[in-house]
CSV table of C-alpha atoms and ligand atoms in Angstrom, one decimal:
chain,number,residue,atom,x,y,z
A,1,MET,CA,-90.3,227.7,64.9
A,2,THR,CA,-90.8,230.8,62.8
A,3,PRO,CA,-93.6,231.8,60.4
A,4,HIS,CA,-91.8,230.1,57.5
A,5,ILE,CA,-89.5,227.5,59.1
A,6,GLU,CA,-90.7,224.5,61.2
A,7,ALA,CA,-87.2,223.3,62.2
A,8,ALA,CA,-86.6,222.8,65.9
A,9,PRO,CA,-83.7,224.7,67.6
A,10,GLY,CA,-80.4,223.1,66.8
A,11,ASP,CA,-81.7,221.4,63.6
A,12,TYR,CA,-79.6,223.7,61.4
A,13,ALA,CA,-75.8,223.8,61.5
A,14,GLU,CA,-74.0,227.0,62.1
A,15,ASP,CA,-72.8,226.9,58.4
A,16,ILE,CA,-75.4,227.0,55.7
A,17,LEU,CA,-75.7,227.1,51.9
A,18,LEU,CA,-78.5,229.1,50.4
A,19,PRO,CA,-79.7,228.1,46.9
A,20,GLY,CA,-82.8,229.8,45.6
A,21,ASP,CA,-84.4,226.6,44.3
A,22,PRO,CA,-85.8,223.9,46.6
A,23,ALA,CA,-85.0,221.1,44.1
A,24,ARG,CA,-81.4,222.3,44.1
A,25,ALA,CA,-81.3,222.3,47.9
A,26,GLU,CA,-82.3,218.7,47.8
A,27,TRP,CA,-79.8,217.9,45.0
A,28,ILE,CA,-77.0,219.5,47.0
A,29,ALA,CA,-77.8,217.5,50.1
A,30,GLU,CA,-78.1,214.2,48.1
A,31,THR,CA,-75.0,214.8,46.1
A,32,PHE,CA,-72.6,216.2,48.7
A,33,LEU,CA,-73.8,215.5,52.3
A,34,GLU,CA,-74.0,212.4,54.4
A,35,ASN,CA,-76.6,211.6,57.2
A,36,VAL,CA,-79.0,214.1,55.7
A,37,LYS,CA,-82.1,215.1,57.7
A,38,ILE,CA,-84.9,217.2,56.3
A,39,VAL,CA,-85.5,220.1,58.7
A,40,ASN,CA,-88.0,222.3,56.8
A,41,ARG,CA,-90.7,221.7,54.3
A,42,VAL,CA,-92.9,224.8,54.9
A,43,ARG,CA,-94.1,226.2,51.6
A,44,GLY,CA,-91.9,223.7,49.8
A,45,ALA,CA,-88.8,225.7,50.8
A,46,THR,CA,-86.7,222.7,51.7
A,47,GLY,CA,-84.1,222.9,54.4
A,48,LEU,CA,-81.7,220.0,55.1
A,49,THR,CA,-78.8,219.3,57.4
A,50,GLY,CA,-76.0,216.8,57.0
A,51,MET,CA,-72.3,216.2,57.1
A,52,TYR,CA,-69.6,217.3,54.6
A,53,LYS,CA,-66.0,216.1,55.2
A,54,GLY,CA,-66.8,215.6,58.9
A,55,ARG,CA,-68.4,219.1,59.4
A,56,ARG,CA,-72.1,219.8,60.0
A,57,VAL,CA,-73.6,221.9,57.2
A,58,SER,CA,-77.2,222.9,56.3
A,59,VAL,CA,-78.8,223.9,53.0
A,60,GLN,CA,-81.9,226.1,52.9
A,61,ALA,CA,-83.8,227.2,49.8
A,62,THR,CA,-84.6,230.9,49.8
A,63,GLY,CA,-86.9,231.3,46.8
A,64,MET,CA,-86.1,234.0,44.2
A,65,GLY,CA,-85.7,237.7,44.8
A,66,MET,CA,-84.8,239.9,47.9
A,67,PRO,CA,-88.3,239.7,49.6
A,68,SER,CA,-88.3,235.9,49.6
A,69,ALA,CA,-84.6,235.6,50.5
A,70,ALA,CA,-84.9,238.1,53.2
A,71,ILE,CA,-87.6,236.2,55.0
A,72,TYR,CA,-85.4,233.0,55.2
A,73,ILE,CA,-82.2,234.9,56.0
A,74,ASN,CA,-83.9,236.9,58.8
A,75,GLU,CA,-85.5,233.8,60.4
A,76,LEU,CA,-82.3,231.7,60.2
A,77,LEU,CA,-80.4,234.5,61.9
A,78,MET,CA,-83.0,235.4,64.4
A,79,GLU,CA,-83.9,232.0,65.6
A,80,TYR,CA,-81.4,229.4,64.6
A,81,GLY,CA,-78.0,230.9,65.4
A,82,ILE,CA,-76.5,230.5,61.9
A,83,LYS,CA,-73.0,232.0,61.8
A,84,ARG,CA,-71.9,231.6,58.1
A,85,MET,CA,-74.0,231.7,55.0
A,86,ILE,CA,-73.0,231.1,51.4
A,87,ARG,CA,-75.5,231.8,48.7
A,88,VAL,CA,-75.0,229.4,45.8
A,89,GLY,CA,-76.7,230.4,42.6
A,90,THR,CA,-76.5,231.7,39.0
A,91,CYS,CA,-76.1,235.2,37.6
A,92,GLY,CA,-76.2,237.0,34.3
A,93,GLY,CA,-72.9,238.3,33.1
A,94,LEU,CA,-72.6,242.0,32.3
A,95,ASN,CA,-69.1,242.0,31.0
A,96,ALA,CA,-68.0,240.2,27.8
A,97,ASP,CA,-64.6,239.5,29.3
A,98,TYR,CA,-66.2,236.9,31.5
A,99,LYS,CA,-67.7,233.7,30.1
A,100,VAL,CA,-70.6,231.5,31.1
A,101,ARG,CA,-69.4,229.0,33.7
A,102,ASP,CA,-67.0,231.5,35.3
A,103,ILE,CA,-67.8,231.8,39.0
A,104,VAL,CA,-68.4,235.2,40.4
A,105,LEU,CA,-67.3,235.8,44.0
A,106,ALA,CA,-69.5,238.8,44.9
A,107,GLN,CA,-67.4,241.3,46.7
A,108,ALA,CA,-70.3,243.8,47.0
A,109,ALA,CA,-73.8,244.1,45.8
A,110,SER,CA,-75.5,247.3,44.5
A,111,THR,CA,-79.2,247.2,44.3
A,112,ASN,CA,-82.3,249.0,43.0
A,113,SER,CA,-84.4,247.3,45.8
A,114,ALA,CA,-86.7,249.4,47.9
A,115,GLN,CA,-85.8,247.1,50.8
A,116,ASN,CA,-82.5,248.8,51.5
A,117,ALA,CA,-83.6,252.3,50.4
A,118,ALA,CA,-86.4,252.4,52.9
A,119,LEU,CA,-84.1,251.2,55.7
A,120,PHE,CA,-81.2,253.5,55.3
A,121,GLY,CA,-83.0,256.8,54.5
A,122,GLN,CA,-80.5,259.3,53.1
A,123,TYR,CA,-77.7,256.7,53.1
A,124,GLN,CA,-76.9,254.0,50.5
A,125,PHE,CA,-75.6,251.0,52.5
A,126,ALA,CA,-72.6,249.3,51.0
A,127,SER,CA,-73.5,245.6,51.2
A,128,ILE,CA,-70.3,243.7,51.2
A,129,ALA,CA,-69.1,240.1,51.5
A,130,ASP,CA,-67.3,238.8,54.6
A,131,PHE,CA,-63.6,239.3,53.8
A,132,GLY,CA,-62.5,236.0,55.4
A,133,LEU,CA,-65.0,233.9,53.3
A,134,LEU,CA,-64.2,235.9,50.2
A,135,ARG,CA,-60.5,235.3,50.6
A,136,LYS,CA,-60.9,231.6,51.4
A,137,ALA,CA,-63.2,231.2,48.4
A,138,ALA,CA,-60.7,232.9,46.1
A,139,ASP,CA,-57.9,230.6,47.5
A,140,GLU,CA,-59.9,227.4,47.2
A,141,ALA,CA,-61.0,228.3,43.6
A,142,GLU,CA,-57.3,228.9,42.6
A,143,LYS,CA,-56.4,225.5,44.2
A,144,ALA,CA,-59.1,223.8,42.2
A,145,GLY,CA,-58.2,225.6,39.0
A,146,LEU,CA,-61.6,227.3,38.6
A,147,ARG,CA,-62.1,230.5,36.6
A,148,THR,CA,-63.4,233.1,39.0
A,149,VAL,CA,-64.1,236.7,39.0
A,150,VAL,CA,-64.0,238.8,42.2
A,151,GLY,CA,-66.1,241.9,41.8
A,152,GLY,CA,-69.2,244.0,42.4
A,153,ILE,CA,-72.6,242.6,41.2
A,154,VAL,CA,-76.1,244.1,41.1
A,155,THR,CA,-79.0,242.6,42.9
A,156,ASP,CA,-82.0,243.6,40.8
A,157,ASP,CA,-85.7,243.5,41.6
A,158,ASN,CA,-86.5,242.7,38.0
A,159,PHE,CA,-85.6,239.5,36.1
A,160,TYR,CA,-87.4,240.8,33.0
A,161,ASP,CA,-86.0,244.2,32.3
A,162,PRO,CA,-88.5,246.2,30.2
A,163,LEU,CA,-85.9,248.8,29.3
A,164,GLY,CA,-83.7,246.5,27.1
A,165,GLY,CA,-80.6,246.5,29.3
A,166,ALA,CA,-80.4,250.3,29.6
A,167,PRO,CA,-80.3,250.4,33.4
A,168,TYR,CA,-77.2,248.2,33.4
A,169,GLU,CA,-75.1,250.7,31.4
A,170,VAL,CA,-74.1,252.9,34.3
A,171,LEU,CA,-73.4,249.9,36.5
A,172,LYS,CA,-71.3,248.4,33.8
A,173,LYS,CA,-69.3,251.6,33.6
A,174,HIS,CA,-68.6,251.3,37.3
A,175,GLY,CA,-67.2,247.8,36.9
A,176,THR,CA,-70.3,245.7,37.9
A,177,VAL,CA,-69.7,242.2,36.6
A,178,ALA,CA,-73.0,240.4,36.9
A,179,VAL,CA,-76.7,240.6,37.9
A,180,GLU,CA,-78.7,238.4,40.2
A,181,MET,CA,-81.6,238.9,42.6
A,182,GLU,CA,-80.7,238.1,46.3
A,183,THR,CA,-77.2,239.1,47.4
A,184,ALA,CA,-77.9,242.7,48.6
A,185,ALA,CA,-80.4,241.3,51.1
A,186,LEU,CA,-78.0,238.5,52.2
A,187,TYR,CA,-75.1,240.9,52.9
A,188,THR,CA,-77.3,243.6,54.5
A,189,ILE,CA,-79.1,241.2,56.9
A,190,ALA,CA,-76.0,239.3,57.7
A,191,ALA,CA,-74.3,242.5,58.6
A,192,ARG,CA,-77.2,243.4,60.9
A,193,TYR,CA,-76.8,240.1,62.8
A,194,GLY,CA,-73.0,240.0,62.8
A,195,ALA,CA,-73.0,236.9,60.6
A,196,LYS,CA,-70.6,236.1,57.8
A,197,ALA,CA,-71.9,236.0,54.3
A,198,LEU,CA,-70.8,235.4,50.7
A,199,THR,CA,-72.4,234.8,47.3
A,200,VAL,CA,-70.8,232.4,44.9
A,201,ALA,CA,-72.6,232.4,41.6
A,202,THR,CA,-72.0,230.8,38.2
A,203,ILE,CA,-72.5,232.9,35.2
A,204,SER,CA,-75.4,231.0,33.5
A,205,ASP,CA,-76.0,233.5,30.7
A,206,CYS,CA,-74.2,236.6,29.4
A,207,LEU,CA,-76.4,239.6,28.8
A,208,ILE,CA,-73.8,241.1,26.5
A,209,THR,CA,-72.9,238.2,24.2
A,210,HIS,CA,-76.2,236.2,24.8
A,211,GLU,CA,-74.1,233.1,25.4
A,212,GLN,CA,-75.9,230.5,27.6
A,213,LEU,CA,-74.7,227.5,29.5
A,214,SER,CA,-75.8,224.2,27.9
A,215,SER,CA,-77.7,221.9,30.3
A,216,ASP,CA,-74.7,219.5,30.6
A,217,ALA,CA,-72.3,222.3,31.3
A,218,ARG,CA,-74.8,223.8,33.8
A,219,GLN,CA,-74.8,220.6,35.8
A,220,GLU,CA,-71.0,220.3,35.8
A,221,SER,CA,-70.6,224.0,36.8
A,222,LEU,CA,-73.1,223.5,39.6
A,223,VAL,CA,-70.9,220.7,41.0
A,224,GLU,CA,-67.8,223.0,40.8
A,225,MET,CA,-69.6,225.9,42.4
A,226,VAL,CA,-71.1,223.9,45.3
A,227,THR,CA,-67.8,222.1,46.0
A,228,LEU,CA,-66.1,225.5,46.1
A,229,ALA,CA,-68.8,226.8,48.6
A,230,LEU,CA,-68.5,223.7,50.8
A,231,ASP,CA,-64.7,223.8,50.8
A,232,THR,CA,-64.8,227.5,51.6
A,233,LEU,CA,-66.7,226.6,54.8
A,234,GLY,CA,-64.1,223.9,55.6
B,1,HPA,N1,-81.0,238.4,35.8
B,1,HPA,C1,-81.1,238.2,37.1
B,1,HPA,N2,-80.8,237.1,37.7
B,1,HPA,C2,-80.2,236.1,36.9
B,1,HPA,C3,-79.9,236.3,35.6
B,1,HPA,C4,-80.3,237.5,35.0
B,1,HPA,O1,-80.2,237.7,33.8
B,1,HPA,N3,-79.3,235.2,35.1
B,1,HPA,C5,-79.2,234.4,36.2
B,1,HPA,N4,-79.7,234.9,37.3
C-alpha cells in the first residue's frame, strides 16, 4: 500500500495504461480487458487489472495535471514494479496541419512546470519517450491506417491560459505540435526509475482552428487510441 493506492503487491501488471479520468479507466477495462479486477479505489482514482489478448495489463487513473499524475506514477514505480507505462489521453492541437482525431505520439515534452525546474537546477531536463515504445506505436498505427503525428508536445500547468495563446507562439515556432498536462512528469519519473513510457494522445480540439471533436467522433477516436496503446504493449 502507498498513501494513494490500496492495491496489494502483484495486483498491477508490469504494463499499464494511464488515463487521467477514472471513468475512462473503467471504460477501458470494461471495453478491452477480460477477467477484470478492481485493485484501487482510493480517492476515486480507479485502478484495474485484466487480460488483453492473453497478456496481463492494468489501467490506473492519474487525475489531471503533473502534480496529480506524478503521485500515481511515483507510487506505481516505487511499490508495484511497473515496467511499461502508456498515458492515453487527449491534447489540444497547436498546428493547423494536424486535425482533430489525429493521434499524437509524444516524442518529447517541454514544460512550464515548476516540478522539473526545481529538480534540475540550472539544467532543463529533456523528457523523452521510450524509443522502443514510440517505434512500436508508430508501426502499429501505420498497420491500422491511423493518422498519427510523432513530435514534441508541451505539458502545461494551465488549462485556462489567461494570455490568449501567447505563450504557445515560441513553442509553435520550435515545432511543438500539441498541449496537454501530464507527459513531462511521466517521462521524467519513468526515466528516474528506468521504466519505459510513452504518451499517446488524440487531438480533441485545435487551438489554432478551434475545431473540436464531436461526441461520436470522440468515442470512436478513443477506441482507436486505446487499441493502439494496447497493441503497442503486445
Ligand atoms: N490544453 C491542455 N490540455 C488539453 C487541451 C488543452 O487545450 N485539450 C486537451 N487536453
